[in-house]
PDB file of C-alpha atoms in Angstrom:
ATOM      1  CA  UNK A   6       2.400 -10.684  21.097  1.00  0.00           C
ATOM      2  CA  UNK A   7       3.407  -7.467  19.345  1.00  0.00           C
ATOM      3  CA  UNK A   8       7.053  -6.862  18.550  1.00  0.00           C
ATOM      4  CA  UNK A   9       7.850  -3.814  20.702  1.00  0.00           C
ATOM      5  CA  UNK A  10      11.189  -3.361  18.925  1.00  0.00           C
ATOM      6  CA  UNK A  11       9.592  -2.961  15.483  1.00  0.00           C
ATOM      7  CA  UNK A  12      10.231   0.352  13.739  1.00  0.00           C
ATOM      8  CA  UNK A  13       7.160   2.534  13.293  1.00  0.00           C
ATOM      9  CA  UNK A  14       8.670   4.783  10.609  1.00  0.00           C
ATOM     10  CA  UNK A  15      10.654   3.536   7.635  1.00  0.00           C
ATOM     11  CA  UNK A  16      12.694   6.165   5.859  1.00  0.00           C
ATOM     12  CA  UNK A  17      13.497   5.940   2.180  1.00  0.00           C
ATOM     13  CA  UNK A  18      15.482   8.431   0.090  1.00  0.00           C
ATOM     14  CA  UNK A  19      12.510  10.628  -0.821  1.00  0.00           C
ATOM     15  CA  UNK A  20       9.720   9.615   1.570  1.00  0.00           C
ATOM     16  CA  UNK A  21       8.755   8.005   4.861  1.00  0.00           C
ATOM     17  CA  UNK A  22       6.225   5.298   5.627  1.00  0.00           C
ATOM     18  CA  UNK A  23       4.583   5.218   9.017  1.00  0.00           C
ATOM     19  CA  UNK A  24       3.246   1.815   9.992  1.00  0.00           C
ATOM     20  CA  UNK A  25       2.014   2.065  13.537  1.00  0.00           C
ATOM     21  CA  UNK A  26      -1.723   1.524  12.864  1.00  0.00           C
ATOM     22  CA  UNK A  27      -1.771  -0.844   9.896  1.00  0.00           C
ATOM     23  CA  UNK A  28      -2.153  -4.531  10.729  1.00  0.00           C
ATOM     24  CA  UNK A  29       0.318  -5.498   8.014  1.00  0.00           C
ATOM     25  CA  UNK A  30       3.629  -3.766   8.647  1.00  0.00           C
ATOM     26  CA  UNK A  31       6.294  -2.718   6.159  1.00  0.00           C
ATOM     27  CA  UNK A  32       8.318  -5.783   5.218  1.00  0.00           C
ATOM     28  CA  UNK A  33      10.913  -7.018   2.794  1.00  0.00           C
ATOM     29  CA  UNK A  34       8.309  -8.469   0.420  1.00  0.00           C
ATOM     30  CA  UNK A  35       6.592  -5.099  -0.056  1.00  0.00           C
ATOM     31  CA  UNK A  36       9.874  -3.261  -0.553  1.00  0.00           C
ATOM     32  CA  UNK A  37      11.015  -5.816  -3.136  1.00  0.00           C
ATOM     33  CA  UNK A  38       7.702  -5.747  -5.011  1.00  0.00           C
ATOM     34  CA  UNK A  39       7.746  -1.943  -5.076  1.00  0.00           C
ATOM     35  CA  UNK A  40      11.285  -1.970  -6.479  1.00  0.00           C
ATOM     36  CA  UNK A  41      10.749  -4.887  -8.869  1.00  0.00           C
ATOM     37  CA  UNK A  42       7.457  -4.159 -10.639  1.00  0.00           C
ATOM     38  CA  UNK A  43       7.717  -2.650 -14.113  1.00  0.00           C
ATOM     39  CA  UNK A  44       6.257   0.872 -13.981  1.00  0.00           C
ATOM     40  CA  UNK A  45       7.797   2.676 -16.972  1.00  0.00           C
ATOM     41  CA  UNK A  46       5.052   4.307 -19.016  1.00  0.00           C
ATOM     42  CA  UNK A  47       2.267   3.408 -16.581  1.00  0.00           C
ATOM     43  CA  UNK A  48      -0.203   6.252 -16.163  1.00  0.00           C
ATOM     44  CA  UNK A  49      -3.021   4.580 -14.187  1.00  0.00           C
ATOM     45  CA  UNK A  50      -2.013   2.187 -11.418  1.00  0.00           C
ATOM     46  CA  UNK A  51      -4.157   0.220  -8.989  1.00  0.00           C
ATOM     47  CA  UNK A  52      -2.770  -1.057  -5.675  1.00  0.00           C
ATOM     48  CA  UNK A  53      -5.131  -3.662  -4.192  1.00  0.00           C
ATOM     49  CA  UNK A  54      -4.842  -4.072  -0.423  1.00  0.00           C
ATOM     50  CA  UNK A  55      -2.556  -1.075  -0.106  1.00  0.00           C
ATOM     51  CA  UNK A  56      -1.899  -1.309   3.638  1.00  0.00           C
ATOM     52  CA  UNK A  57       0.442   1.528   4.588  1.00  0.00           C
ATOM     53  CA  UNK A  58       0.724   2.645   0.953  1.00  0.00           C
ATOM     54  CA  UNK A  59       4.358   1.571   0.635  1.00  0.00           C
ATOM     55  CA  UNK A  60       4.128   0.097  -2.876  1.00  0.00           C
ATOM     56  CA  UNK A  61       2.013   2.998  -4.149  1.00  0.00           C
ATOM     57  CA  UNK A  62       4.615   5.443  -2.847  1.00  0.00           C
ATOM     58  CA  UNK A  63       7.463   3.517  -4.452  1.00  0.00           C
ATOM     59  CA  UNK A  64       5.625   3.497  -7.784  1.00  0.00           C
ATOM     60  CA  UNK A  65       4.899   7.227  -7.538  1.00  0.00           C
ATOM     61  CA  UNK A  66       8.584   7.848  -6.882  1.00  0.00           C
ATOM     62  CA  UNK A  67       9.699   5.719  -9.834  1.00  0.00           C
ATOM     63  CA  UNK A  68       7.141   6.868 -12.439  1.00  0.00           C
ATOM     64  CA  UNK A  69       6.471  10.622 -12.337  1.00  0.00           C
ATOM     65  CA  UNK A  70       3.448  10.388 -14.667  1.00  0.00           C
ATOM     66  CA  UNK A  71       1.608   7.678 -12.713  1.00  0.00           C
ATOM     67  CA  UNK A  72      -1.623   8.311 -10.833  1.00  0.00           C
ATOM     68  CA  UNK A  73      -2.227   5.614  -8.249  1.00  0.00           C
ATOM     69  CA  UNK A  74      -5.486   4.411  -6.715  1.00  0.00           C
ATOM     70  CA  UNK A  75      -4.823   2.492  -3.511  1.00  0.00           C
ATOM     71  CA  UNK A  76      -7.740   0.348  -2.323  1.00  0.00           C
ATOM     72  CA  UNK A  77      -7.709  -0.702   1.326  1.00  0.00           C
ATOM     73  CA  UNK A  78     -10.548  -2.308   3.289  1.00  0.00           C
ATOM     74  CA  UNK A  79      -9.187  -1.893   6.822  1.00  0.00           C
ATOM     75  CA  UNK A  80      -9.979   1.526   8.336  1.00  0.00           C
ATOM     76  CA  UNK A  81      -6.729   2.055  10.283  1.00  0.00           C
ATOM     77  CA  UNK A  82      -4.558   0.985   7.361  1.00  0.00           C
ATOM     78  CA  UNK A  83      -6.464   3.277   4.975  1.00  0.00           C
ATOM     79  CA  UNK A  84      -6.017   6.199   7.387  1.00  0.00           C
ATOM     80  CA  UNK A  85      -2.311   5.469   7.714  1.00  0.00           C
ATOM     81  CA  UNK A  86      -1.878   5.203   3.936  1.00  0.00           C
ATOM     82  CA  UNK A  87      -3.703   8.522   3.536  1.00  0.00           C
ATOM     83  CA  UNK A  88      -1.345  10.151   6.068  1.00  0.00           C
ATOM     84  CA  UNK A  89       1.684   8.643   4.305  1.00  0.00           C
ATOM     85  CA  UNK A  90       0.429   9.891   0.934  1.00  0.00           C
ATOM     86  CA  UNK A  91      -0.345  13.375   2.270  1.00  0.00           C
ATOM     87  CA  UNK A  92       3.168  13.772   3.652  1.00  0.00           C
ATOM     88  CA  UNK A  93       4.857  12.564   0.452  1.00  0.00           C
ATOM     89  CA  UNK A  94       6.096  14.680  -2.461  1.00  0.00           C
ATOM     90  CA  UNK A  95       3.495  12.957  -4.703  1.00  0.00           C
ATOM     91  CA  UNK A  96       0.294  13.523  -2.732  1.00  0.00           C
ATOM     92  CA  UNK A  97      -1.430  14.966  -5.812  1.00  0.00           C
ATOM     93  CA  UNK A  98      -1.026  11.621  -7.646  1.00  0.00           C
ATOM     94  CA  UNK A  99      -2.013   9.243  -4.855  1.00  0.00           C
ATOM     95  CA  UNK A 100      -5.560   8.416  -3.770  1.00  0.00           C
ATOM     96  CA  UNK A 101      -6.742   6.107  -0.998  1.00  0.00           C
ATOM     97  CA  UNK A 102     -10.045   4.349  -1.547  1.00  0.00           C
ATOM     98  CA  UNK A 103     -11.335   2.826   1.681  1.00  0.00           C
ATOM     99  CA  UNK A 104     -13.502  -0.004   0.387  1.00  0.00           C
ATOM    100  CA  UNK A 105     -13.952  -3.712  -0.095  1.00  0.00           C
ATOM    101  CA  UNK A 106     -12.198  -4.270  -3.422  1.00  0.00           C
ATOM    102  CA  UNK A 107     -14.753  -6.856  -4.571  1.00  0.00           C
ATOM    103  CA  UNK A 108     -17.564  -4.306  -4.275  1.00  0.00           C
ATOM    104  CA  UNK A 109     -15.573  -1.301  -5.448  1.00  0.00           C
ATOM    105  CA  UNK A 110     -14.221  -3.036  -8.571  1.00  0.00           C
ATOM    106  CA  UNK A 111     -17.703  -3.319 -10.090  1.00  0.00           C
ATOM    107  CA  UNK A 112     -17.605   0.441 -10.691  1.00  0.00           C
ATOM    108  CA  UNK A 113     -14.237   0.641 -12.486  1.00  0.00           C
ATOM    109  CA  UNK A 114     -14.856   2.707 -15.610  1.00  0.00           C
ATOM    110  CA  UNK A 115     -11.429   2.748 -17.291  1.00  0.00           C
ATOM    111  CA  UNK A 116      -8.557   0.254 -17.554  1.00  0.00           C
ATOM    112  CA  UNK A 117      -5.433   0.392 -15.438  1.00  0.00           C
ATOM    113  CA  UNK A 118      -1.952   0.107 -16.941  1.00  0.00           C
ATOM    114  CA  UNK A 119      -0.677  -1.768 -13.888  1.00  0.00           C
ATOM    115  CA  UNK A 120      -2.325  -3.616 -11.017  1.00  0.00           C
ATOM    116  CA  UNK A 121      -0.229  -4.575  -7.994  1.00  0.00           C
ATOM    117  CA  UNK A 122      -1.057  -6.451  -4.825  1.00  0.00           C
ATOM    118  CA  UNK A 123       0.991  -7.800  -1.962  1.00  0.00           C
ATOM    119  CA  UNK A 124      -1.500  -9.957  -0.087  1.00  0.00           C
ATOM    120  CA  UNK A 125      -0.741 -11.462   3.301  1.00  0.00           C
ATOM    121  CA  UNK A 126      -0.242 -15.199   3.198  1.00  0.00           C
ATOM    122  CA  UNK A 127      -1.743 -17.512   5.767  1.00  0.00           C
ATOM    123  CA  UNK A 128      -1.918 -21.220   5.066  1.00  0.00           C
ATOM    124  CA  UNK A 129      -4.833 -23.254   6.374  1.00  0.00           C
ATOM    125  CA  UNK A 130      -2.902 -24.211   9.494  1.00  0.00           C
ATOM    126  CA  UNK A 131      -2.021 -20.669  10.545  1.00  0.00           C
ATOM    127  CA  UNK A 132      -4.631 -18.155  11.605  1.00  0.00           C
ATOM    128  CA  UNK A 133      -4.188 -14.409  11.736  1.00  0.00           C
ATOM    129  CA  UNK A 134      -3.462 -13.349  15.329  1.00  0.00           C
ATOM    130  CA  UNK A 135      -6.096 -10.579  15.447  1.00  0.00           C
ATOM    131  CA  UNK A 136      -9.171  -9.302  13.605  1.00  0.00           C
ATOM    132  CA  UNK A 137      -7.405  -6.532  11.651  1.00  0.00           C
ATOM    133  CA  UNK A 138      -4.804  -8.939  10.261  1.00  0.00           C
ATOM    134  CA  UNK A 139      -7.529 -11.438   9.407  1.00  0.00           C
ATOM    135  CA  UNK A 140      -9.381  -8.710   7.485  1.00  0.00           C
ATOM    136  CA  UNK A 141      -6.179  -7.823   5.621  1.00  0.00           C
TER     137      UNK A 141
END
């Protein structure tokens, strides 16, 4: 059952993240990873399984010279990340790639300075409650 009390927009100092469509919502783990990862001097960043784009946005805010590719397989999450990027102050440095990372990665032609990922965790006993979360 969906949490009807869950916020659909998270506001940070310089940007907002909408998370109405994405299967994986904004959570403490993503916020901590976005704040914790070392980004100083990173010019090319890859966010694997970007979801709403939260971590990409946090990196763009923290490192003004970073260009971020955000790969997301799930259509609704990719669309939401694209909307979040477009409404941010750093839209010119953020790119959503809607693709299966395993297929897309074969075409990488230059190294990244930083690769981040915040995958969902399901142990073998727990199953994702719906198809979009299972895909994530």
